[in-house]
Structures are given as structure tokens and as C-alpha cells.
Amino acid sequence: MKLTLKIIFYLIFAPFVIFPQIKIHKHLTTDDGLVQGQISCMFQDSKGYIWFGTYDGVSKWDGINFENIQTHNGLLSSAVIDIKEGYDGKIYIGCYQGGVLIYDNSKLDTLNNSNGLLSNAVTSIYVLKNNDIIISSAGGNINKLKNDKVSDWGIEIGYPKGPNYGVRDIFENSKGEIFFASQSGLFVLKNGSLKNYTTNDGLNHNLLIGIGGNNKGTVYINSYKGIHKFINGKITNLINLATHKNIFAFRMHISNDGTFYSATANGIIVEKNNQIEIISEKNGLAFNNCWSVLEDKNGIIYFGTNGNGVSIYNPNESIVNYNKSIGLPNESIWSILKAKDGTFYFGSENGLIISKDNKYKVLNSKNGLIGNFIRVLKESKKGEILVGSKSGFSIINNGDIINFNLDNDIDVSQVYAIEETNLGEIILGTQNGIILLRNGKVQIDESNKITEKLGEGLGGKSIFFFFFGKDGSLIFGSLYGLAIYKNNEFTFYTAENGLSDNLVNTTHVRKNGTILVGTLKGLNILSNGIVTDTIDVNDGLSNNSIADISEDSNGRIFVSTYNGLNILNGIKDSITIRQLHKKDGLIGNDITHEGTFVDDEDNLWIGTLFGITKYNPNRDKPITAPPKIYISAIELFNEEYSLDKFASGANLNYDENFLRFNYTGINLSAPEKIKYKFRLSGLDNNWIETQETFSNYTNLDDGNYTFEVKAGNEWGYWSEPASLLFVISPAWWETWWFYLLSTASIILFIAFLVSYRYRNLLTNKKIRTKISTDLHD
């Protein structure tokens, strides 16, 4: 081997660049079925559905499907301004210039100026703690809906009317004090007295858009020029950043943990524990201009934008992504390493990315590295960074770079694997076998000897990966099978003696010595020299092509594939597999070969063709609340049947026995992973699991039936079953009275025959007697 280059490299070749984190990974747009992209308001009802009000209709969402209402199918006007649910379960939809649409289990009713509303130009709806519904509209008009009666509440509380007094939002605190965000400042109704606060009292502007409060007595005010806090009658600015002090702030939400979220014209402003954070397009927000905020029952936050739909944010998100959009120089990442000093190294197709404190520099062939395509990274016992590339091998040590052009001596260049022995020797795995380096020199004879033995046993020399076992053995994964080298001897494993496939992409040795072997046909478990099991898609893996295997300190096994990540628990006993894909937040599904790394905090770093994902499994908490489940429709011979009749106990004719039950499970955290179990008592002995949202039953016999269905989330938590009772009556010829009548008829007929026979016999006897008498005479 020839030493081709040694240079001094002090990492001064380029300024560090700071890049943010992508925290938002999910969005809803018109492509998904959303009625329109300008989200003016959002609301989650008691059944779990989320309602999205837009400037061209309203959408009701169950996590998968959208039910859209527009002017052509019942909406009063296109612009939906506010949505709330009354104590009676009815949904009240405020339509600007249209009044209020009342949605009651798909039945629509109207409240407008023809039946009590002061104005059709509705601006807000609020439900007080006493269940009164307050409807604000233009001109300072405020209605109260109580017990289906509409009154002028503005007059009752002394609220002024006029074009500048329109109320945009309302909030009631725990003391029963009511706050009105109006076009003329803040109004506070306290002990029956109304007080007005304006710019003279500290507001930046009198046009207020949103209002809300926490359980500590703080009231937040969103205005045309900034966000304020209102505490004990005093108004202060929430934020003094030049870019956001006078920002146009729209709707807000205070979460269950007290975090304040405000939708503004320049991103989402978050305040928690007096610390300010700004979420913007750089963090994955679909559009900086946001109008509305919602928190669902699982603590997930929804940001409604002005034109780009909805961004879905988990404040306890376990996934953070990095790609070109936030400054990552190259997205195709093939190897990851976190050094002991905390520096991160990312091997890409276009150089080595060196990152620390969210800043990075790039090292490539133009400034000292032997090659650009970095395939493998390791840290030596001395703290050296060992770099394997398609062009050779490099060592980075205290700013020095030593390059090894392997092609010059032994006709190889691509390095796929690197390991270090206890003696400090470096072993390289290449497409042509093993290279052993001792004291910076290639040991040609030893390398060739091991390579030849490897080739003889497997039929090929290409090495994709190797790893030291607990017993000091060296475990090789290759194109031709698995080899274990110990005490100068090889043991080989191929498809002929247990492996599911000869192509071994990767291996991993567990603490107990068990070897996990990743092939293109699943994950093999090698224990005590025997392949004891294979885990594949039939067991729950997302894909059979294994790209990498890692394990954290808690024994969680991360199996990366060419189609997502798998998290395995209980591999010795009852195995559970949790899948993560792009739709769950990964930057991409196609994880690169040897592209993962578990750091000292148990974060899993994932290299893909589309960037980097950092996954923190300790923050990936199970959602213990099961989905809500509803039987949504019944079909009889493929035609809709009244669900109300079934709810009260349907009695069907004998020929009404072809039924379909449609059901909906609401699991907004992972709607595509919802599962169902159903059964029909009297027919099904066990629960039947499915991912379909319907169940068909044909040619049912007469009898009493109970249909039950329940829904489970991705964590295995199941709801209580929803059920329907019904009866299928027997055909008239199978009824008890028909059987009784038939039996009686048969008995009577038999009796008639017996009687007839008896009478006939008597008649014949009399005739014979008469004939006999006549003959004797």
C-alpha cells in the first residue's frame, strides 16, 4: 500500500453554517381531501372528529376521510369563521354573511336573521360554562342561544353597538369573567360591569383578533400589531423581537400544559415557561402566514395556514429531520458517527460533513480527503476518525489527514467496512476481500491469506460488513453468505445451512452473544452456531431487505430496511414490532446501507437518500387512549338501511339477510395504522381482525344477533366495542305456528285416514255379514 497524502488540516477551510431542525413532518392539503387551503378555524368535537373551517366550505375529518360541506350541499355561505359544539352535541358553524349552520348527525338546520339572529355576518361563536352559546356578528351584535331561544345578549350586558365594535373572539376564565376581543380594544365583563381597554392602556392596536387564557390568570391578546398579556388589569407585550413585536396575530390556543401558541403572519409564536420559540417554514411549517391553532385530545397541535392547508405538530416529537432545505450540504447520507468529543460526522455522496452545535463544514477531495463518496465511519481507540470511501481510506487525527490509495497496490479502492482490533490494527472490508493495516502499513500476506480462505468457503470475496463477536471472533457479512473467523478458522453460513438468503448486508452482535444477520430476505437469528429463527414481513417487518441493525442501551433493536424503520422488542419471547415510515415523520423510507448510528443518549441517527432523521425512542411514548369507534352505516343488499332502526333493535325478514356493517375508528395520531376487530354473536366464535372499515355477512339464518366492533391503535390499545342488536325472523314456513299447524294437520289427516279405514272396514264387515246371512237363508 502506498501513502499518497499527508496534510495538515485545522478545519479552517470554510465558515461554519448553522442549520435549524425540521420538527413538523405531517400536513393536510386539498390533495388529501381538505375542502380548501385557507384555514380560518379548527375544532375537535366530542366524538373525536376535527372540523376545518375555510373560506370555501368546511371539512369534517376522521383521520383518513373528509366529509366536505359547501354551498352546493347545505352551507349557508362559503366563508366559515368559527365552529363550536353545544352541550347537546350539535355542531354550530358560523358563516360570514350566512348565519349559523347547525349540524346534527348529518341533518342541517339554519339560524339566521330570519329566525332571531341579529346579523348574518357571524364573526365568532363561544360556549359559556353554563352552556349558553354566544354568537357575535358585525356591528357589535351579540346573540345568546339558550334552550333553543335566541336573545340580544349585547343589550343584556350593555355592550355597545356600531361598525367598530365587532367581536372577533371571546374567552371566559375560571372566575366567570368574560373577555371580548373587539375592533375597539378589549372589553371585560366582570360582576355584571363592562370595562374597555384600548391603546391608552397599553395595547399596540385596538383591532383585536384572538383571546384566551391559562389557569394561572394570564389572558393573552392577539392584535393587528402584536401579542399582549393581560394580568391583573395590566397590559404588557409578550414579545419584543423586532421581527415579531408588531406582528399581525390571529387565533391562539393555550395547551393543556400551559404552552401558548399563536398563529401570526410570520409563523407560530410559542411561549412556555416565559421562553419564546418561533416555528416557521424552516422547521417544516407549510406556510408562515397562519390563521388558526388547535390541540387535539392526544396533545397534537394543528396549525391552520392561509392557503397551504394544515401543519400537524407534536410538541413531544421524537423525530427531528435535516435536509437541504435547512442547510444540509448533501442529502444522500451513508454513514454516521458521533465522536467522543461530541462532534458528528456524516458520510455523504459528496464528502464528509462535520457538525458540532448545529453548525457544519464539509471535507471532500477538493480540500484534502481522498474521495467524496463516504461509505463507512469509525472512531479508533486513539480518537482518530477512520473514513472509508469509494476511493480509498483516510485517517483524520487532530487536524491531520492521512490518505491511503488502496488501488495503487492491491487493485481495490472501495471500503465498505472498518474495524479495529484490541492491538490497534485496522481491518478494512472491500469488494476484493480483507486488508489488514498494522502501524500504517498493509500486511499483504496476512490479508491475502484471510481473503483466500474466505473466498474458498463462500465462493466470493466481497465484504459488505464485519463485526467483532463477544468471544473475539470476527463476523463477516458478504455477497455470498456469512463467515465467522476465530482461531484462524472459518465457519460459513449460507442458504444451504440456515440463512434465508446468501446476500448478507449487515450483522449485529447482542450482549448475550446472539448474532442478528440482515439479509435481503429478512432478519436471521444465529444463536450457539445455529440459525434459530427468521423474522420477515410475515412477522411484521416493513420490508425484507435489511439495510442496517442497531441496538440501544435498553435492548431495543432498530432494524432499518429499504422501506422504513422497525423497532423490535422482546425478540427472545413474544416479539413486538413497531414500524416508522415517512408518513410517521422519517425524512425518507429508503434507509442507506450501514446508515444508522446510536449515540450516547440513545438517539438513533438515520441516514437516508433524502437527508438525516434523528429519532429519540425515549420520547416516543405510547398513546394509551384507544381510538373512538362508531358504526357509521348499515347496508342491506348494498342499499343503505336506517341506522336509527338498528339502534333501537331491528327486526328483519327472513330474506333480509345480506348485511354490510360500516364503521369508523378515529385515531388521529396514526390513522393509517388503525386496526379493527369484529364479530357477530351466533356466528363468529372469535374476534376477526382487519384493517377494512366494513364487514359483510351473507345468507344469515334466522335468529338473534349482536354485531360488535372495536378499534385499536398502533400501540395495541383497544376501545370498548360498539354494538348493534338485531333479529332475523324465520320464514313463515319455519315459524312455530306453521310447525304446529302442520303437525295438527298431519295428525288430523292421519286420524281421518284411520277413521276412514276403520269405517271402511266396518262397512265391509257388515256387507260380508249380510252376504253370509243371505247365503244361509
mmCIF file of N, CA and C in Angstrom, residues 543 545-547 560-564 589-591:
data_model
loop_
_atom_site.group_PDB
_atom_site.id
_atom_site.type_symbol
_atom_site.label_atom_id
_atom_site.label_comp_id
_atom_site.label_asym_id
_atom_site.label_seq_id
_atom_site.Cartn_x
_atom_site.Cartn_y
_atom_site.Cartn_z
ATOM 1 N N ASN A 543 -40.203 -4.458 5.609
ATOM 2 C CA ASN A 543 -39.578 -4.871 4.359
ATOM 3 C C ASN A 543 -38.557 -5.959 4.677
ATOM 4 N N SER A 545 -35.707 -6.480 2.974
ATOM 5 C CA SER A 545 -34.341 -6.069 2.632
ATOM 6 C C SER A 545 -33.766 -5.251 3.777
ATOM 7 N N ILE A 546 -32.877 -5.873 4.551
ATOM 8 C CA ILE A 546 -32.325 -5.246 5.752
ATOM 9 C C ILE A 546 -31.114 -4.402 5.375
ATOM 10 N N ALA A 547 -31.164 -3.112 5.739
ATOM 11 C CA ALA A 547 -30.069 -2.203 5.427
ATOM 12 C C ALA A 547 -29.083 -2.070 6.578
ATOM 13 N N SER A 560 -33.258 -1.343 10.202
ATOM 14 C CA SER A 560 -33.514 -0.440 9.084
ATOM 15 C C SER A 560 -33.672 -1.251 7.809
ATOM 16 N N THR A 561 -34.592 -0.838 6.985
ATOM 17 C CA THR A 561 -34.823 -1.533 5.725
ATOM 18 C C THR A 561 -34.874 -0.515 4.590
ATOM 19 N N TYR A 562 -35.078 -1.028 3.392
ATOM 20 C CA TYR A 562 -35.235 -0.148 2.240
ATOM 21 C C TYR A 562 -36.644 0.428 2.167
ATOM 22 N N ASN A 563 -37.453 0.125 3.187
ATOM 23 C CA ASN A 563 -38.792 0.715 3.276
ATOM 24 C C ASN A 563 -39.159 0.937 4.733
ATOM 25 N N GLY A 564 -38.417 1.803 5.397
ATOM 26 C CA GLY A 564 -38.773 2.195 6.746
ATOM 27 C C GLY A 564 -37.955 1.542 7.837
ATOM 28 N N ASN A 589 -38.069 6.878 3.448
ATOM 29 C CA ASN A 589 -38.223 5.456 3.768
ATOM 30 C C ASN A 589 -37.008 4.622 3.385
ATOM 31 N N ASP A 590 -36.256 5.075 2.383
ATOM 32 C CA ASP A 590 -35.141 4.291 1.855
ATOM 33 C C ASP A 590 -33.891 4.571 2.674
ATOM 34 N N ILE A 591 -33.670 3.767 3.718
ATOM 35 C CA ILE A 591 -32.528 3.945 4.611
ATOM 36 C C ILE A 591 -31.301 3.306 3.973
#
